[in-house]
Each structure stands twice: as C-alpha cells, then as structure tokens.
Amino acid sequence: MNYYSDAITDLIDEFSHLPGIGAKSAQKLAFHVINMPEDQVKKLADTILSAKKNIHYCKECCTLTDQEICPICASSKRDHSTIMVVENTRDLAAYEKTGKYNGVYHVLHGAISPMLGIGPNDIRLKELMERLQKDVKELILATNSNLEGETTAMYISKLVKPTGIKVSKIASGVPVGGDLEYIDEVTLLRALEGRTEI
Amino acid sequence: MNYYSDAITDLIDEFSHLPGIGAKSAQKLAFHVINMPEDQVKKLADTILSAKKNIHYCKECCTLTDQEICPICASSKRDHSTIMVVENTRDLAAYEKTGKYNGVYHVLHGAISPMLGIGPNDIRLKELMERLQKDVKELILATNSNLEGETTAMYISKLVKPTGIKVSKIASGVPVGGDLEYIDEVTLLRALEGRTEI
C-alpha cells in the first residue's frame, strides 16, 4: 500500500534505485527535494541531464570527460611515454590527487571477471593496445588489489611483455598508518614479499 | 583543483548538497548516473521536477499530497473526530503503516524550537486551531519524544485544553523488543511513570 501520494512514491522509488541509497535514505532525500526551493530543484535536474549529455570517453585515454581529449592527455607537460592503467575514472582522480604522478593514464572501465562474464573485450583493452603502437616506455598497472584487478593486470602484462615495453605494477602492502595487528594475512604476506632494502 | 571535468564536478557538487550524502557517496552517485542509460537519467530528472511541481499541502491536514485533499482526509471511512498531530509526513506514514489508526492527521511541518528560532507561527498550528472549530472529539499528540517535540506538545495542549476537547499524548517507554539494560535512564523513568495495570 502507498502511504504517500504517487509523485512522492515515484521520487522515493527513483532515489532508492541509486547505489548505496536504502528505503529510509530514499524517503529522506525525496522529502528534502520536495522542500527545496524550486530553482534549486530545477538546477539539480538540469545538472543530472547535462552531465549525462556532455560526458563521454576521452579519445586518448578513455576517461570520462566533456572535451574530445581530456586535459591530462592534452597537456604537453605530462610524460606521454608513461601510461598508468586504472579501472575507472575515480581511480585516476585518486592518483591525480597525490599530485606526484606526471605520466598519462588509460581507463579500462572495468576489470576482467569470469564470474561476472566480463572478458577482455568488454573493457577498454583494444584502445590500450593501439596506444602502445606509439612511443611508450612504461606501462604501470594500477588495477585494484582484488581477484578481478589482479587477473586483469596479469592478462595485460602477458599481452604487453612481447612488445618489449616495461610493465610494472603498483606495490601492495601495509597501508601507511595501518596497524599491523588489524591487517589481513594476505596483505601481510604481500608486504613481506614486496619488502625493499633501506 | 578539479580532477574531473566540470559537468562531473557540478553533478558531484549537487549530490553532496543532499542530506546524508558525503563527498565519497556523491562521487559514487554521479558516476552511477553518468553510466545509466539515457532514458533512465531523463526519468530521474523528470520525476524530481514533477514531484516538486505537483506536491503541495493538503487543504485539510497539511500533509504533502498531489491532490487538493489527501486520500485520508477525503475518506469517509476514517473517523474525522479524532486528529493525530505529527511533525511531518514521514511520521504520518509511520502510523499509517501500523494499519490500526482510523482517525485523521494534522501535519505541523516542524516543531517549536526556541534554539533554532522556530516559533508557534512557523509551524502549521493556526490551521490546526481552525480545524478544532469543527466537530473534533480527541486530539492525539504524536510529536517526537525530544525537547522540541515535547515543547510543541505542551504548547498545543495548553492552547487546546480550554476548548474542552480531549487531548492525549502517545506513550513513551521501552520499545517493544528493547533490552532494558541498553535503554537510557530517562526512557526507563518514563516507562515507570507510564506503567499501566494488567
């Protein structure tokens, strides 16, 4: 049974389809929107539509952008011979926030996952291989440190190795500030394996 | 600095203004929306706009509705001589879900809060007093069990008492299934004061 009128129920319904929004949050959001001033509601709706309309993949690195070539790929200050491979645009932003990486990126938009039926052709791998025809010196694999991410890194590394391009993988280990006793065994073993001389 | 293009940043910004949505959730939502099929994005934006446009206060009980008189107030099966006073439409829905209350409601849209500068004229109290001119037998106060809710209940009860209409307040006490040892002292004392003979 509906306890609210249709327009409210529809809005709650729409919000509850978004990720991480449960029934209660959707209700809270819907009533918040209804109580917002009209111009703000219009701005919210317009921003949603315009983001969807204007955002597409960068022709170079496949990140989400509203330009043909994203600012990173278009920049002459970046080192275009080093490509970091990430799973999605958020991971790209995470590395950009460090402000220390000066190469360019390649966004796969996913990872190989036989469980979910995602194969090499379902991610932006073909585009990566095409980019490697140009003058690329190093490929840094920064896929996630889970089964899918590792599988994808392994797959790419096998594919690229014969070309002679240097392939590296970001280190996995104990996070900075992490308390050893709370860290899982796999990570601890990885950190041990990846130990470096000081 | 912006790590995303403007259209994405704007969308993240819009989402992060909503209640309970932090920076990370806003990011997640924005990328989800960008990856949604175009017709679904349009539906989301349209639903937001149409909810804002069509929802207004019921002329009787002030709940949010898309009709002139809400279905509860319009129903001849409900007991119109019993009015339950709630703070907002969600509280109304909470009691409707029990399916056991047969009276009508009055939605205040807030509670008196000197701290926040919300006085009796800022909530729908005038509309309630007007309704009491008609044939009303009982007023059930179901405002929240916090300082603002209690103040509001006290204020209304003092205002209505002289009219001779019966005024009651929903019981506060130990929630059903609640474990005594985890319940705060004020609630325990309230439950003791409100004890009923069995």
PDB file of C-alpha atoms in Angstrom, chain B residues 79-178:
ATOM      1  CA  ASP B  79     -13.022   8.933  11.940  1.00  0.00           C
ATOM      2  CA  HIS B  80     -12.789  12.672  11.360  1.00  0.00           C
ATOM      3  CA  SER B  81     -13.441  13.487  15.003  1.00  0.00           C
ATOM      4  CA  THR B  82     -10.027  12.145  16.076  1.00  0.00           C
ATOM      5  CA  ILE B  83      -6.968  14.081  14.934  1.00  0.00           C
ATOM      6  CA  MET B  84      -3.409  12.862  15.448  1.00  0.00           C
ATOM      7  CA  VAL B  85      -0.868  15.684  15.389  1.00  0.00           C
ATOM      8  CA  VAL B  86       2.503  14.730  13.852  1.00  0.00           C
ATOM      9  CA  GLU B  87       5.597  16.728  12.966  1.00  0.00           C
ATOM     10  CA  ASN B  88       5.913  15.648   9.348  1.00  0.00           C
ATOM     11  CA  THR B  89       4.536  13.465   6.569  1.00  0.00           C
ATOM     12  CA  ARG B  90       7.015  10.681   7.298  1.00  0.00           C
ATOM     13  CA  ASP B  91       5.645  10.379  10.846  1.00  0.00           C
ATOM     14  CA  LEU B  92       2.147  10.187   9.377  1.00  0.00           C
ATOM     15  CA  ALA B  93       3.293   7.361   7.101  1.00  0.00           C
ATOM     16  CA  ALA B  94       4.865   5.576  10.087  1.00  0.00           C
ATOM     17  CA  TYR B  95       1.474   5.461  11.838  1.00  0.00           C
ATOM     18  CA  GLU B  96      -0.346   4.591   8.603  1.00  0.00           C
ATOM     19  CA  LYS B  97       1.919   1.579   8.227  1.00  0.00           C
ATOM     20  CA  THR B  98       0.594   0.155  11.512  1.00  0.00           C
ATOM     21  CA  GLY B  99      -2.805  -0.014   9.753  1.00  0.00           C
ATOM     22  CA  LYS B 100      -4.555   0.308  13.116  1.00  0.00           C
ATOM     23  CA  TYR B 101      -5.207   4.037  13.390  1.00  0.00           C
ATOM     24  CA  ASN B 102      -8.527   5.059  11.919  1.00  0.00           C
ATOM     25  CA  GLY B 103      -8.625   8.767  12.703  1.00  0.00           C
ATOM     26  CA  VAL B 104      -7.223  11.606  10.613  1.00  0.00           C
ATOM     27  CA  TYR B 105      -3.975  13.555  10.968  1.00  0.00           C
ATOM     28  CA  HIS B 106      -2.620  17.039  11.206  1.00  0.00           C
ATOM     29  CA  VAL B 107       0.918  17.644   9.969  1.00  0.00           C
ATOM     30  CA  LEU B 108       2.728  20.547  11.651  1.00  0.00           C
ATOM     31  CA  HIS B 109       5.797  20.563   9.376  1.00  0.00           C
ATOM     32  CA  GLY B 110       8.173  21.175  12.217  1.00  0.00           C
ATOM     33  CA  ALA B 111       8.247  21.607  15.971  1.00  0.00           C
ATOM     34  CA  ILE B 112       8.650  24.633  18.194  1.00  0.00           C
ATOM     35  CA  SER B 113      12.349  25.210  18.846  1.00  0.00           C
ATOM     36  CA  PRO B 114      13.494  28.422  20.529  1.00  0.00           C
ATOM     37  CA  MET B 115      17.073  27.271  19.856  1.00  0.00           C
ATOM     38  CA  LEU B 116      16.519  27.257  16.088  1.00  0.00           C
ATOM     39  CA  GLY B 117      14.224  30.276  16.220  1.00  0.00           C
ATOM     40  CA  ILE B 118      11.135  28.265  15.233  1.00  0.00           C
ATOM     41  CA  GLY B 119       8.071  29.654  16.992  1.00  0.00           C
ATOM     42  CA  PRO B 120       4.387  28.621  17.048  1.00  0.00           C
ATOM     43  CA  ASN B 121       3.714  30.722  13.948  1.00  0.00           C
ATOM     44  CA  ASP B 122       6.347  28.884  11.905  1.00  0.00           C
ATOM     45  CA  ILE B 123       4.520  25.552  12.065  1.00  0.00           C
ATOM     46  CA  ARG B 124       1.001  24.695  10.858  1.00  0.00           C
ATOM     47  CA  LEU B 125      -0.642  25.433  14.202  1.00  0.00           C
ATOM     48  CA  LYS B 126      -3.119  28.072  13.011  1.00  0.00           C
ATOM     49  CA  GLU B 127      -4.551  25.512  10.557  1.00  0.00           C
ATOM     50  CA  LEU B 128      -4.936  23.019  13.432  1.00  0.00           C
ATOM     51  CA  MET B 129      -6.789  25.507  15.613  1.00  0.00           C
ATOM     52  CA  GLU B 130      -9.155  26.238  12.721  1.00  0.00           C
ATOM     53  CA  ARG B 131      -9.923  22.544  12.318  1.00  0.00           C
ATOM     54  CA  LEU B 132     -10.808  22.310  16.008  1.00  0.00           C
ATOM     55  CA  GLN B 133     -13.808  24.601  15.357  1.00  0.00           C
ATOM     56  CA  LYS B 134     -15.439  21.620  13.670  1.00  0.00           C
ATOM     57  CA  ASP B 135     -16.696  18.528  15.431  1.00  0.00           C
ATOM     58  CA  VAL B 136     -13.481  17.173  16.980  1.00  0.00           C
ATOM     59  CA  LYS B 137     -13.570  14.842  19.992  1.00  0.00           C
ATOM     60  CA  GLU B 138      -9.934  13.942  20.584  1.00  0.00           C
ATOM     61  CA  LEU B 139      -6.562  15.360  19.718  1.00  0.00           C
ATOM     62  CA  ILE B 140      -3.709  12.846  19.949  1.00  0.00           C
ATOM     63  CA  LEU B 141      -0.289  14.469  20.190  1.00  0.00           C
ATOM     64  CA  ALA B 142       2.308  12.321  18.429  1.00  0.00           C
ATOM     65  CA  THR B 143       5.186  14.768  18.195  1.00  0.00           C
ATOM     66  CA  ASN B 144       8.683  13.379  18.652  1.00  0.00           C
ATOM     67  CA  SER B 145       9.915  12.425  22.083  1.00  0.00           C
ATOM     68  CA  ASN B 146      12.656  15.073  22.180  1.00  0.00           C
ATOM     69  CA  LEU B 147      12.903  18.599  23.568  1.00  0.00           C
ATOM     70  CA  GLU B 148      11.267  20.264  20.546  1.00  0.00           C
ATOM     71  CA  GLY B 149       8.547  17.645  20.255  1.00  0.00           C
ATOM     72  CA  GLU B 150       7.706  17.797  23.958  1.00  0.00           C
ATOM     73  CA  THR B 151       7.661  21.603  23.931  1.00  0.00           C
ATOM     74  CA  THR B 152       5.310  21.567  20.953  1.00  0.00           C
ATOM     75  CA  ALA B 153       3.013  19.019  22.600  1.00  0.00           C
ATOM     76  CA  MET B 154       2.935  21.041  25.822  1.00  0.00           C
ATOM     77  CA  TYR B 155       2.170  24.243  23.902  1.00  0.00           C
ATOM     78  CA  ILE B 156      -0.659  22.684  21.910  1.00  0.00           C
ATOM     79  CA  SER B 157      -2.146  21.013  24.964  1.00  0.00           C
ATOM     80  CA  LYS B 158      -2.272  24.333  26.853  1.00  0.00           C
ATOM     81  CA  LEU B 159      -3.831  26.001  23.821  1.00  0.00           C
ATOM     82  CA  VAL B 160      -6.492  23.337  23.302  1.00  0.00           C
ATOM     83  CA  LYS B 161      -7.404  22.411  26.903  1.00  0.00           C
ATOM     84  CA  PRO B 162      -9.761  25.417  27.380  1.00  0.00           C
ATOM     85  CA  THR B 163     -11.878  24.293  24.398  1.00  0.00           C
ATOM     86  CA  GLY B 164     -12.856  21.118  26.288  1.00  0.00           C
ATOM     87  CA  ILE B 165     -11.547  18.818  23.556  1.00  0.00           C
ATOM     88  CA  LYS B 166      -9.825  15.727  24.953  1.00  0.00           C
ATOM     89  CA  VAL B 167      -6.058  15.960  24.459  1.00  0.00           C
ATOM     90  CA  SER B 168      -3.852  12.879  24.766  1.00  0.00           C
ATOM     91  CA  LYS B 169      -0.216  12.091  24.065  1.00  0.00           C
ATOM     92  CA  ILE B 170       1.247   8.845  22.748  1.00  0.00           C
ATOM     93  CA  ALA B 171       3.094   6.861  25.429  1.00  0.00           C
ATOM     94  CA  SER B 172       6.836   6.959  25.740  1.00  0.00           C
ATOM     95  CA  GLY B 173       8.595   3.966  27.247  1.00  0.00           C
ATOM     96  CA  VAL B 174      10.660   0.920  26.439  1.00  0.00           C
ATOM     97  CA  PRO B 175      10.444  -0.003  22.722  1.00  0.00           C
ATOM     98  CA  VAL B 176       8.982  -3.449  22.047  1.00  0.00           C
ATOM     99  CA  GLY B 177      11.866  -5.907  21.858  1.00  0.00           C
ATOM    100  CA  GLY B 178      14.104  -3.397  23.627  1.00  0.00           C
TER     101      GLY B 178
END
